[in-house]
Coordinates of C-alpha atoms in Angstrom, one line a residue:
Chain A
M1 CA -15.5 -18.8 170.3
R2 CA -14.6 -16.0 172.6
R3 CA -11.1 -14.6 172.8
T4 CA -8.8 -15.9 175.4
P5 CA -5.6 -14.5 176.9
A6 CA -3.6 -17.1 174.9
D7 CA -5.2 -15.9 171.7
L8 CA -4.3 -12.3 172.5
V9 CA -0.6 -13.0 172.8
R10 CA -0.7 -15.8 170.1
A11 CA 0.6 -18.3 172.6
E12 CA 2.2 -21.5 171.3
P13 CA 2.7 -23.2 174.6
G14 CA 4.6 -26.5 175.1
P15 CA 2.5 -29.6 175.9
A16 CA 0.2 -29.3 178.9
H17 CA 1.0 -31.5 181.9
T18 CA -1.0 -32.5 185.0
I19 CA -0.9 -31.4 188.6
E20 CA -3.1 -32.9 191.3
F21 CA -5.5 -30.8 193.3
D22 CA -7.3 -32.5 196.2
G23 CA -6.8 -35.8 194.5
R24 CA -8.0 -34.9 191.0
P25 CA -6.0 -34.0 188.0
V26 CA -5.8 -30.4 186.8
P27 CA -4.0 -29.4 183.6
A28 CA -1.2 -26.9 183.7
L29 CA 0.8 -25.3 180.9
P30 CA 4.6 -25.1 181.2
G31 CA 5.6 -21.9 183.0
Q32 CA 2.3 -21.4 184.8
T33 CA 2.2 -21.0 188.6
I34 CA 0.0 -23.3 190.6
A35 CA -2.5 -20.4 191.2
A36 CA -2.7 -19.8 187.4
A37 CA -3.3 -23.5 186.7
L38 CA -6.1 -23.5 189.3
W39 CA -7.7 -20.3 187.9
A40 CA -7.6 -21.8 184.4
D41 CA -9.5 -24.7 185.8
G42 CA -12.1 -22.4 187.4
V43 CA -10.8 -23.0 191.0
L44 CA -10.6 -19.8 193.0
A45 CA -10.2 -21.1 196.6
W46 CA -7.6 -23.6 198.0
R47 CA -7.3 -22.6 201.7
T48 CA -9.6 -22.2 204.6
T49 CA -8.9 -19.6 207.3
R50 CA -7.7 -20.4 210.8
V51 CA -10.4 -18.5 212.7
G52 CA -13.5 -18.5 210.5
G53 CA -12.8 -21.5 208.3
K54 CA -13.5 -19.2 205.3
P55 CA -12.4 -20.1 201.8
R56 CA -9.5 -18.1 200.3
G57 CA -7.4 -18.1 197.1
A58 CA -5.2 -15.8 195.2
F59 CA -5.7 -12.1 196.0
C60 CA -2.7 -9.9 195.2
G61 CA -1.1 -12.4 192.7
I62 CA 2.4 -11.0 193.3
G63 CA 3.5 -12.8 196.5
A64 CA 2.7 -9.9 198.9
C65 CA -0.6 -10.9 200.6
Y66 CA 0.0 -14.6 201.4
D67 CA -3.7 -15.3 200.9
C68 CA -2.9 -18.0 198.2
L69 CA -1.2 -20.4 200.7
A70 CA -1.8 -24.1 200.1
T71 CA -0.2 -27.3 201.0
V72 CA 2.1 -28.2 198.1
D73 CA 3.8 -31.6 198.0
G74 CA 3.1 -32.0 201.7
Q75 CA 4.5 -28.6 202.7
P76 CA 1.9 -26.2 204.2
N77 CA 2.0 -22.4 203.7
Q78 CA 3.4 -22.3 200.2
R79 CA 2.6 -19.2 198.0
T80 CA 0.9 -20.8 195.0
C81 CA 1.0 -17.5 193.0
L82 CA 4.8 -17.8 193.0
L83 CA 5.4 -21.6 192.8
P84 CA 5.6 -23.1 189.4
A85 CA 3.1 -25.9 188.6
E86 CA 5.6 -28.7 187.9
P87 CA 4.5 -32.0 186.4
G88 CA 3.1 -34.1 189.2
T89 CA 2.9 -31.3 191.8
T90 CA 0.4 -32.2 194.5
V91 CA -1.7 -29.4 195.9
T92 CA -4.0 -29.9 198.8
T93 CA -6.5 -27.4 200.2
Q94 CA -4.9 -26.1 203.4
E95 CA -7.1 -26.0 206.5
G96 CA -6.2 -23.4 209.0
H97 CA -2.5 -23.1 209.7
G98 CA -1.9 -26.4 207.8
R99 CA 0.0 -28.0 210.7
A100 CA -2.8 -30.2 212.2
D101 CA -0.2 -33.0 212.4
L102 CA 1.6 -31.0 215.1
A103 CA -1.6 -30.7 217.2
V104 CA -0.8 -27.1 218.1
Chain B
M1 CA 12.0 -14.1 175.3
P2 CA 14.7 -11.6 175.9
T3 CA 15.6 -12.9 179.3
S4 CA 14.9 -16.2 180.9
P5 CA 16.5 -16.1 184.3
S6 CA 14.8 -19.3 185.2
E7 CA 17.6 -20.9 183.2
S8 CA 20.3 -19.1 185.3
P9 CA 19.4 -19.8 188.9
G10 CA 21.2 -17.0 190.6
A11 CA 24.9 -16.8 191.0
A12 CA 26.1 -19.3 193.6
G13 CA 29.9 -19.0 193.3
S14 CA 29.7 -15.6 191.7
P15 CA 31.8 -12.8 193.2
G16 CA 30.1 -11.0 196.1
V17 CA 27.6 -13.7 196.7
Q18 CA 27.6 -15.9 199.7
G19 CA 25.1 -18.6 199.5
S20 CA 25.2 -22.2 200.5
P21 CA 27.7 -23.6 199.9
A22 CA 29.3 -20.3 201.0
T23 CA 31.7 -18.7 198.5
A24 CA 32.9 -15.3 199.3
G25 CA 34.3 -12.9 196.7
A26 CA 35.0 -9.3 196.0
P27 CA 31.9 -7.1 196.7
Y28 CA 30.0 -5.6 193.9
D29 CA 30.3 -1.9 193.2
L30 CA 26.5 -1.7 193.3
A31 CA 23.6 -4.0 194.3
V32 CA 20.3 -3.0 192.7
I33 CA 17.3 -4.5 194.5
G34 CA 14.3 -5.0 192.1
A35 CA 14.5 -5.7 188.4
G36 CA 11.5 -3.7 187.3
P37 CA 11.7 -0.5 185.2
A38 CA 13.8 1.5 187.7
G39 CA 16.1 -1.3 188.7
L40 CA 16.7 -2.5 185.1
A41 CA 17.5 1.0 183.9
A42 CA 19.8 1.6 186.9
A43 CA 21.7 -1.7 186.5
V44 CA 22.3 -1.4 182.8
T45 CA 23.3 2.3 183.0
A46 CA 25.6 1.6 185.9
A47 CA 27.2 -1.2 184.0
D48 CA 27.5 1.1 180.9
L49 CA 29.4 3.5 183.3
G50 CA 31.8 0.7 184.3
L51 CA 30.4 -0.5 187.6
R52 CA 30.1 -4.2 188.4
C53 CA 26.5 -4.8 189.5
A54 CA 24.3 -7.4 191.1
L55 CA 20.7 -7.1 190.1
L56 CA 18.4 -8.9 192.6
D57 CA 14.7 -9.7 192.2
A58 CA 12.3 -11.8 194.1
G59 CA 10.7 -13.0 190.9
Q60 CA 11.9 -15.4 188.3
R61 CA 11.9 -13.0 185.3
T62 CA 12.9 -9.4 184.9
G63 CA 10.5 -6.6 184.2
G64 CA 8.9 -6.2 187.7
Q65 CA 5.1 -6.0 187.9
Y66 CA 4.8 -3.4 185.1
Y67 CA 6.6 -5.5 182.5
R68 CA 5.5 -8.8 183.9
H69 CA 5.3 -11.3 181.1
P70 CA 4.6 -15.0 180.4
A71 CA 7.1 -17.7 181.2
P72 CA 9.0 -18.9 178.1
G73 CA 7.1 -22.2 178.3
L74 CA 3.9 -20.5 177.5
G75 CA 5.3 -19.6 174.0
A76 CA 3.7 -16.1 173.8
T77 CA 4.7 -14.9 170.3
R78 CA 3.1 -11.4 170.9
P79 CA 3.8 -10.5 174.5
D80 CA 3.7 -6.9 173.5
R81 CA -0.1 -7.0 173.2
L82 CA -0.4 -7.1 177.0
H83 CA 1.9 -4.1 177.4
H84 CA 2.3 -0.4 176.9
G85 CA 5.8 0.4 175.7
W86 CA 7.0 -3.2 175.4
S87 CA 9.9 -2.2 173.1
V88 CA 11.3 -0.1 176.0
Y89 CA 11.5 -3.3 178.1
T90 CA 13.0 -5.4 175.3
G91 CA 15.6 -2.6 174.8
L92 CA 16.6 -2.7 178.5
A93 CA 16.5 -6.5 178.6
G94 CA 18.8 -6.7 175.6
R95 CA 21.3 -4.4 177.2
L96 CA 21.1 -6.5 180.4
D97 CA 21.8 -9.6 178.4
A98 CA 24.9 -8.0 176.9
H99 CA 26.2 -6.9 180.3
R100 CA 25.5 -10.4 181.8
E101 CA 27.5 -11.9 179.0
S102 CA 30.4 -9.6 179.6
G103 CA 30.3 -10.3 183.4
R104 CA 29.4 -6.7 184.2
V105 CA 26.0 -7.6 185.8
D106 CA 25.0 -10.7 187.7
L107 CA 21.2 -11.2 187.6
L108 CA 20.2 -12.9 190.9
S109 CA 16.6 -13.9 190.3
G110 CA 14.5 -15.5 192.9
H111 CA 16.3 -13.5 195.6
Q112 CA 14.0 -11.8 198.1
V113 CA 16.0 -9.4 200.2
W114 CA 14.7 -9.4 203.8
A115 CA 17.3 -7.1 205.4
L116 CA 20.0 -4.6 204.5
E117 CA 23.0 -4.4 206.7
R118 CA 25.4 -1.6 206.6
A119 CA 28.5 -3.3 207.9
G120 CA 30.8 -0.3 207.3
E121 CA 31.3 2.6 204.9
R122 CA 30.9 1.2 201.4
D123 CA 30.3 -2.3 202.9
W124 CA 26.8 -3.5 202.5
R125 CA 25.4 -7.0 203.2
L126 CA 22.1 -7.9 201.5
H127 CA 20.4 -10.8 203.2
A128 CA 18.0 -12.7 201.0
T129 CA 15.9 -15.9 200.8
T130 CA 16.3 -17.7 197.5
G131 CA 14.1 -20.1 195.5
P132 CA 10.4 -20.0 194.9
A133 CA 9.8 -21.7 198.2
A134 CA 12.2 -19.3 200.0
D135 CA 14.0 -22.4 201.4
D136 CA 17.5 -21.3 200.9
R137 CA 19.5 -18.1 201.6
A138 CA 22.2 -15.9 200.2
T139 CA 24.2 -12.9 201.3
V140 CA 25.3 -10.4 198.7
R141 CA 28.1 -7.8 199.4
A142 CA 28.3 -4.5 197.7
A143 CA 29.8 -1.0 198.1
A144 CA 26.5 0.8 197.3
V145 CA 22.9 -0.2 197.2
L146 CA 20.0 1.1 195.1
L147 CA 16.5 0.4 196.2
A148 CA 14.1 -0.2 193.3
T149 CA 11.6 -2.4 195.0
G150 CA 8.5 -0.7 193.4
A151 CA 5.1 -0.7 195.0
Y152 CA 2.2 -2.9 195.9
E153 CA -1.5 -2.0 195.9
R154 CA -3.3 -0.1 198.5
Q155 CA -6.5 -1.8 199.7
L156 CA -9.5 -0.4 201.5
P157 CA -11.7 -3.1 202.9
F158 CA -15.4 -3.4 202.2
P159 CA -18.0 -6.1 203.2
G160 CA -17.2 -9.2 201.2
W161 CA -13.7 -8.3 200.1
T162 CA -12.3 -11.6 201.4
L163 CA -14.5 -13.7 199.1
P164 CA -12.7 -15.8 196.5
G165 CA -13.0 -14.1 193.2
V166 CA -12.3 -10.7 194.7
V167 CA -8.7 -9.9 193.6
T168 CA -6.5 -6.9 193.5
A169 CA -6.6 -5.0 190.2
G170 CA -2.8 -5.4 189.9
G171 CA -3.1 -9.1 190.8
A172 CA -5.6 -9.7 188.0
Q173 CA -3.1 -8.0 185.6
A174 CA -0.2 -9.9 187.1
M175 CA -1.9 -13.3 186.7
L176 CA -3.0 -12.4 183.2
K177 CA 0.4 -11.1 182.1
S178 CA 2.4 -14.0 183.6
G179 CA 0.0 -17.0 183.5
L180 CA -2.4 -16.0 180.7
V181 CA -5.4 -16.6 183.0
L182 CA -8.4 -14.6 184.3
P183 CA -10.2 -14.9 187.6
G184 CA -13.6 -15.0 185.9
R185 CA -15.5 -14.2 182.7
R186 CA -17.4 -11.1 183.9
I187 CA -15.1 -8.9 186.0
V188 CA -16.0 -5.6 187.7
V189 CA -13.0 -3.3 188.1
A190 CA -13.2 -0.9 191.0
G191 CA -11.3 1.4 193.3
S192 CA -9.2 4.4 192.3
G193 CA -6.2 5.4 190.3
P194 CA -4.9 5.0 186.8
L195 CA -4.1 1.3 187.2
L196 CA -7.9 0.6 187.0
L197 CA -8.1 1.8 183.4
A198 CA -5.0 -0.2 182.5
A199 CA -6.3 -3.3 184.2
A200 CA -9.7 -3.0 182.7
S201 CA -8.3 -2.5 179.2
S202 CA -6.0 -5.6 179.6
L203 CA -8.9 -7.7 180.8
V204 CA -11.3 -6.8 178.0
T205 CA -8.7 -7.3 175.3
A206 CA -7.9 -10.7 176.8
G207 CA -11.5 -11.8 176.4
A208 CA -13.2 -10.9 179.7
E209 CA -16.4 -9.0 179.9
V210 CA -16.1 -5.9 182.1
P211 CA -19.6 -4.7 183.0
A212 CA -18.2 -1.6 184.8
V213 CA -15.1 0.3 185.8
V214 CA -16.0 1.9 189.2
E215 CA -13.7 4.9 190.1
A216 CA -14.1 6.7 193.4
T217 CA -13.0 10.1 192.1
N218 CA -14.5 12.2 189.4
Y219 CA -11.2 12.7 187.5
L220 CA -11.6 16.5 187.8
G221 CA -8.4 16.7 189.9
Y222 CA -6.4 16.4 186.8
A223 CA -8.0 19.4 185.2
R224 CA -6.8 21.6 188.0
R225 CA -3.3 21.7 186.7
P226 CA -3.5 21.8 182.8
G227 CA 0.1 22.9 182.5
V228 CA 1.4 19.7 184.2
L229 CA -0.7 17.6 181.9
A230 CA 0.4 19.4 178.8
A231 CA 4.1 18.7 179.7
V232 CA 3.6 14.9 179.6
P233 CA 1.8 14.2 176.2
A234 CA 2.9 10.5 176.4
K235 CA 0.8 10.1 179.5
L236 CA -2.3 11.5 177.7
V237 CA -1.7 9.2 174.8
E238 CA -1.4 6.2 177.1
G239 CA -4.6 7.2 178.9
A240 CA -6.4 7.7 175.7
G241 CA -5.3 4.3 174.5
H242 CA -6.9 2.6 177.5
G243 CA -10.0 4.8 177.1
S244 CA -10.5 3.8 173.5
A245 CA -10.0 0.1 174.3
L246 CA -12.7 0.4 176.9
L247 CA -15.0 2.3 174.5
R248 CA -14.5 -0.2 171.8
H249 CA -15.7 -3.0 174.2
G250 CA -18.6 -0.9 175.6
V251 CA -17.2 -0.7 179.1
R252 CA -19.0 1.8 181.2
L253 CA -16.9 4.1 183.5
R254 CA -18.8 5.0 186.7
R255 CA -17.1 7.9 188.3
S256 CA -17.6 9.1 191.9
S257 CA -18.7 5.6 192.8
A258 CA -17.4 2.6 194.7
V259 CA -18.1 -1.1 195.2
V260 CA -19.5 -1.0 198.8
E261 CA -20.2 -4.7 199.0
A262 CA -19.3 -8.0 197.3
H263 CA -21.9 -10.7 197.5
G264 CA -21.6 -14.5 197.5
T265 CA -20.9 -17.4 199.9
D266 CA -18.1 -19.4 198.4
R267 CA -17.2 -16.9 195.7
V268 CA -18.3 -13.6 194.5
T269 CA -21.5 -13.6 192.5
A270 CA -22.4 -9.8 192.4
V271 CA -21.3 -6.5 193.8
T272 CA -23.2 -3.4 195.0
V273 CA -22.1 -0.1 193.6
A274 CA -23.0 3.2 195.2
R275 CA -22.4 6.8 194.4
L276 CA -19.9 8.6 196.6
D277 CA -19.9 12.2 197.7
A278 CA -16.8 14.3 197.4
E279 CA -15.5 12.9 200.7
W280 CA -16.0 9.3 199.4
R281 CA -19.1 8.8 201.7
P282 CA -21.6 6.5 200.1
V283 CA -24.8 8.3 199.1
P284 CA -27.8 6.3 200.5
G285 CA -30.4 5.2 198.0
T286 CA -27.9 5.1 195.1
E287 CA -27.0 1.4 195.4
R288 CA -27.1 -0.8 192.3
R289 CA -26.3 -4.5 192.0
I290 CA -24.1 -5.8 189.2
A291 CA -23.8 -9.5 188.6
C292 CA -20.2 -10.7 188.1
D293 CA -18.0 -13.7 188.8
A294 CA -14.9 -11.6 189.8
L295 CA -14.0 -8.2 191.1
A296 CA -10.6 -6.6 190.5
V297 CA -10.1 -3.8 193.1
G298 CA -7.3 -1.4 194.2
H299 CA -6.9 2.1 195.6
G300 CA -3.6 3.3 194.2
L301 CA -0.1 2.0 195.0
L302 CA 2.1 2.0 198.1
P303 CA 5.8 2.4 197.8
Q304 CA 7.6 -0.7 199.1
I305 CA 10.3 0.9 201.3
E306 CA 10.6 -1.3 204.4
L307 CA 14.3 -2.1 203.7
A308 CA 15.2 1.5 203.8
T309 CA 12.9 2.8 206.6
E310 CA 14.3 0.0 208.8
L311 CA 17.7 1.7 208.5
G312 CA 16.2 5.0 209.4
A313 CA 15.8 6.5 205.9
A314 CA 13.7 9.7 206.0
T315 CA 10.3 9.6 204.2
R316 CA 7.9 12.1 202.9
T317 CA 4.1 12.0 202.7
T318 CA 2.9 12.0 199.1
P319 CA -0.3 13.9 198.1
D320 CA -2.3 10.6 198.2
G321 CA -1.3 9.9 201.7
T322 CA 1.4 7.3 201.3
A323 CA 5.0 7.3 202.7
A324 CA 7.7 7.5 200.1
L325 CA 11.5 7.8 200.5
S326 CA 12.9 11.3 200.7
V327 CA 15.7 11.6 198.0
D328 CA 17.7 14.5 196.8
A329 CA 18.3 15.5 193.1
R330 CA 20.9 12.7 192.9
L331 CA 18.4 10.1 194.2
R332 CA 20.3 9.7 197.5
T333 CA 18.3 8.6 200.5
T334 CA 19.2 10.0 203.9
V335 CA 21.2 6.8 204.6
P336 CA 24.8 7.2 203.2
G337 CA 25.4 4.7 200.4
L338 CA 21.8 4.0 199.8
W339 CA 20.1 5.3 196.7
A340 CA 16.5 4.8 195.5
A341 CA 14.6 5.2 192.2
G342 CA 11.1 4.8 190.8
E343 CA 8.0 4.0 192.9
T344 CA 10.0 3.9 196.2
C345 CA 10.4 7.7 195.8
G346 CA 6.7 8.2 195.2
V347 CA 4.5 6.3 192.7
G348 CA 4.8 7.8 189.2
G349 CA 4.9 5.0 186.6
A350 CA 7.4 3.2 184.4
D351 CA 8.7 6.2 182.4
L352 CA 9.6 8.1 185.6
A353 CA 11.1 5.0 187.1
I354 CA 13.4 4.4 184.1
T355 CA 14.5 8.1 184.2
E356 CA 15.2 7.9 187.9
G357 CA 17.1 4.6 187.5
E358 CA 19.4 6.2 184.9
L359 CA 19.9 9.3 187.1
A360 CA 20.6 7.2 190.2
A361 CA 23.2 5.1 188.3
H362 CA 25.0 8.2 187.2
A363 CA 25.0 9.5 190.8
V364 CA 26.4 6.2 192.2
A365 CA 29.1 6.3 189.5
D366 CA 29.7 9.9 190.4
R367 CA 29.2 11.0 186.8
P368 CA 27.5 14.2 185.6
V369 CA 24.0 13.8 184.0
R370 CA 22.4 15.4 181.0
S371 CA 20.2 18.3 182.0
A372 CA 17.5 16.9 179.7
L373 CA 17.3 13.9 181.9
L374 CA 16.8 16.1 185.0
R375 CA 14.1 18.1 183.2
R376 CA 12.3 14.9 182.2
R377 CA 12.4 13.8 185.8
S378 CA 10.8 17.0 187.1
R379 CA 8.1 16.9 184.4
L380 CA 7.2 13.3 185.2
R381 CA 7.4 13.9 189.0
A382 CA 5.0 16.8 188.7
F383 CA 2.6 14.6 186.9
A384 CA 3.0 11.9 189.5
E385 CA 2.1 14.4 192.3
L386 CA -0.9 15.6 190.4
M387 CA -2.0 12.0 189.8
A388 CA -1.6 11.2 193.5
A389 CA -3.5 14.3 194.6
S390 CA -6.4 13.5 192.1
H391 CA -6.8 9.9 193.5
R392 CA -6.3 10.6 197.2
P393 CA -8.9 8.6 199.2
G394 CA -11.5 10.6 200.9
P395 CA -12.1 10.0 204.6
G396 CA -15.7 9.0 204.0
W397 CA -14.8 5.5 202.7
T398 CA -15.2 4.1 206.2
G399 CA -18.9 4.7 205.7
W400 CA -19.2 1.5 203.7
L401 CA -17.7 -0.7 206.5
R402 CA -19.9 -2.8 208.7
P403 CA -19.0 -4.0 212.2
D404 CA -18.2 -7.5 211.1
T405 CA -16.2 -6.5 208.0
D406 CA -12.8 -8.1 208.2
V407 CA -10.1 -5.4 208.0
C408 CA -7.0 -7.6 208.6
R409 CA -7.4 -10.5 206.2
C410 CA -4.6 -12.6 207.7
E411 CA -5.7 -12.5 211.3
E412 CA -9.4 -12.0 210.5
V413 CA -9.8 -8.9 212.7
P414 CA -13.2 -7.2 212.1
V415 CA -14.0 -3.5 212.2
D416 CA -15.7 -3.6 215.6
R417 CA -12.6 -5.1 217.3
I418 CA -10.5 -2.3 215.9
R419 CA -13.0 0.3 216.9
E420 CA -13.1 -1.2 220.4
A421 CA -9.3 -0.9 220.6
V422 CA -9.5 2.7 219.5
E423 CA -12.5 4.0 221.4
E424 CA -12.6 1.9 224.5
L425 CA -9.0 0.8 225.0
G426 CA -7.4 4.1 223.9
A427 CA -5.3 2.9 221.0
G428 CA -4.2 6.0 219.1
D429 CA -2.1 4.5 216.3
A430 CA -1.8 1.5 214.1
R431 CA 0.9 -0.1 216.2
T432 CA -1.1 -0.1 219.4
V433 CA -4.1 -1.4 217.5
K434 CA -1.9 -4.2 216.2
L435 CA -0.8 -5.1 219.7
L436 CA -4.3 -5.1 221.0
T437 CA -6.1 -6.9 218.1
R438 CA -3.4 -8.6 216.0
A439 CA -4.5 -6.6 213.0
G440 CA -1.4 -6.4 210.8
M441 CA 0.4 -9.1 212.7
G442 CA -0.1 -11.9 210.1
W443 CA 1.7 -13.3 207.1
C444 CA 1.4 -10.2 204.9
Q445 CA 2.9 -8.0 207.7
G446 CA 0.1 -5.4 207.4
R447 CA 0.6 -4.8 203.7
M448 CA -3.1 -5.4 203.0
C449 CA -4.7 -3.8 206.1
G450 CA -2.1 -1.2 207.0
P451 CA -3.6 1.9 205.5
A452 CA -7.1 1.0 206.7
V453 CA -6.0 0.3 210.2
A454 CA -4.0 3.5 210.3
C455 CA -7.1 5.4 209.2
L456 CA -9.4 3.7 211.7
A457 CA -6.9 4.4 214.5
G458 CA -6.3 7.9 213.4
A459 CA -8.4 11.1 213.7
G460 CA -12.1 10.7 213.8
A461 CA -11.8 7.8 216.3
G462 CA -13.1 5.5 213.6
T463 CA -16.6 6.8 213.8
G464 CA -16.9 6.4 210.0
D465 CA -18.8 9.7 209.6
G466 CA -15.9 11.1 207.7
S467 CA -15.5 14.0 210.0
G468 CA -12.0 13.2 210.9
S469 CA -8.9 13.6 208.7
G470 CA -9.3 9.8 208.1
A471 CA -7.4 8.5 205.2
G472 CA -5.4 11.7 204.8
P473 CA -3.3 12.0 207.9
E474 CA -0.9 14.9 207.7
E475 CA 2.2 12.8 208.3
V476 CA 2.4 9.1 207.4
R477 CA 4.9 7.2 209.4
P478 CA 5.9 3.8 208.0
D479 CA 5.8 0.7 210.2
S480 CA 8.9 -0.7 211.7
R481 CA 9.5 -4.1 210.2
P482 CA 12.9 -5.7 211.0
F483 CA 12.3 -8.3 208.3
A484 CA 10.9 -7.2 205.0
C485 CA 9.3 -10.6 204.4
P486 CA 8.8 -13.8 206.4
V487 CA 12.1 -15.6 206.8
P488 CA 12.4 -19.3 207.8
L489 CA 13.9 -19.5 211.3
G490 CA 16.5 -22.0 210.0
Q491 CA 17.9 -19.3 207.8
L492 CA 18.2 -16.9 210.7
A493 CA 19.9 -19.6 212.9
A494 CA 22.4 -20.2 210.1
E495 CA 23.2 -16.5 209.9
R496 CA 26.8 -15.7 211.0
H497 CA 27.8 -12.2 212.0
P498 CA 31.5 -12.1 212.6
D499 CA 31.6 -8.3 212.5
G500 CA 29.1 -7.8 215.3
P501 CA 27.6 -4.3 214.6
G502 CA 24.6 -4.0 212.4
G503 CA 23.5 -7.5 212.8
P504 CA 19.9 -8.6 212.5
A505 CA 17.3 -7.3 214.8
S506 CA 18.1 -7.9 218.4

């Protein structure tokens, strides 16, 4: 078995819970951000850009670049690298500005 | 965990904090912005000296980016294994806990300050968004302010840098330290600066494979000032520690080289590495492809100083071409009542930041300082300047750009549109380029593309031949940004300014 970050710090996390990403369950550990839970599941992109429709995910990891935006519990433009993955959090891939409902 | 501010959600109802519901109180003696090494050291030292302090941080836990650590729920029993000098942090955090208990310090976590308002002499208002979704607001009042907002990474664009799996070197470290996750299993680390070795060493010890660390300089810059190096033995030990971790894992360090392209469609699958000449111009024919599933990249750090420059604080240009706050020996900025410490005064690492935090706290409290502390600061500052000079980007980096390479990630503005603005429309600075192309007008407010746009707009007319002064303009002027971060309009509408002067941007 190859070493993991959890092995390195001898993590004894609380029980994992589940968030929902584009309709499917993704496990999350207590204290992880949404971006961290998605990375742990092998997901690197959860937004498409407004102009080119290109996939994007976390880039700076510290809340400065705003590339990791997604629609969280129905709210678009949320920084997933800062938001904790709470049990039952619903994350949807954000297309463009995420306000298609406003027809702007 | 020494601190778990997530269990103490700010201080609604504390003195000096107006939130919603609004509760006014006596102002704090000192508000420290940023709970990283500099801010922590400043707050606990100021409290030791009898000042009542507010310590604000945008994040949920103290430590800043350097001492970023897992949330309590992750149950890390050995968080020290992800850090250099962890006991220094636990010492500071322990002192902070004691001061919080005695009521000397209020820790306001999840507070992102977007503007500083100087309402009068010794009367500051700090306006902040609160909560992880920034959906609430608070106003903190204090007699003095200390800016310890640290730094973020400097990025230089290259073809493919917007692909998922391409992350900043600091971001890879931050996600690892806080969430115990990696962006991939085989991660190339590239760019320039000491952070690369630290990041690569964390990634390999956490189980990633790092096929190469690609550093643009040749490290010879350090050898030019042996006296400065000899004065900071701890820095050499730290560097040697990273070096031996990399050796142990068989990580190859490629000097005078850069990732000139990331490949993939939906995510990165490989990178092309090329040799660079002394000006950072890629040498044709030296390209090699390295398979990977992630790339961690960064070109040094940029001091985060918008809150001060918006008030007119003077800056200086550091040897690696960034703007840092000008401070005197007492860490005073040129704005009365505003002090600064750590990376905001020029990037120099945690030891220097802690030293400056202690010095600034003494200055705010108007107490004398030990001369040993002053000497320590000058030794570490001298090393910081040497480090900056050694990793200064060469102007030839624009040689790896292509016309369709996105420079501004937020607004998706490619190189050719910026060159058109400069060469055909006559834009001579980053601000004019922004107005013509929208580069730097997006969510991140130019933090990611700013240095590259300034370089393309500067001397050399963006020809990319490296003939101009390029990345090393003589004088770096910070952007004017009335808001240090995006603020929901509802919060601005709710803002009341009975005193009139010094209100938000008009």
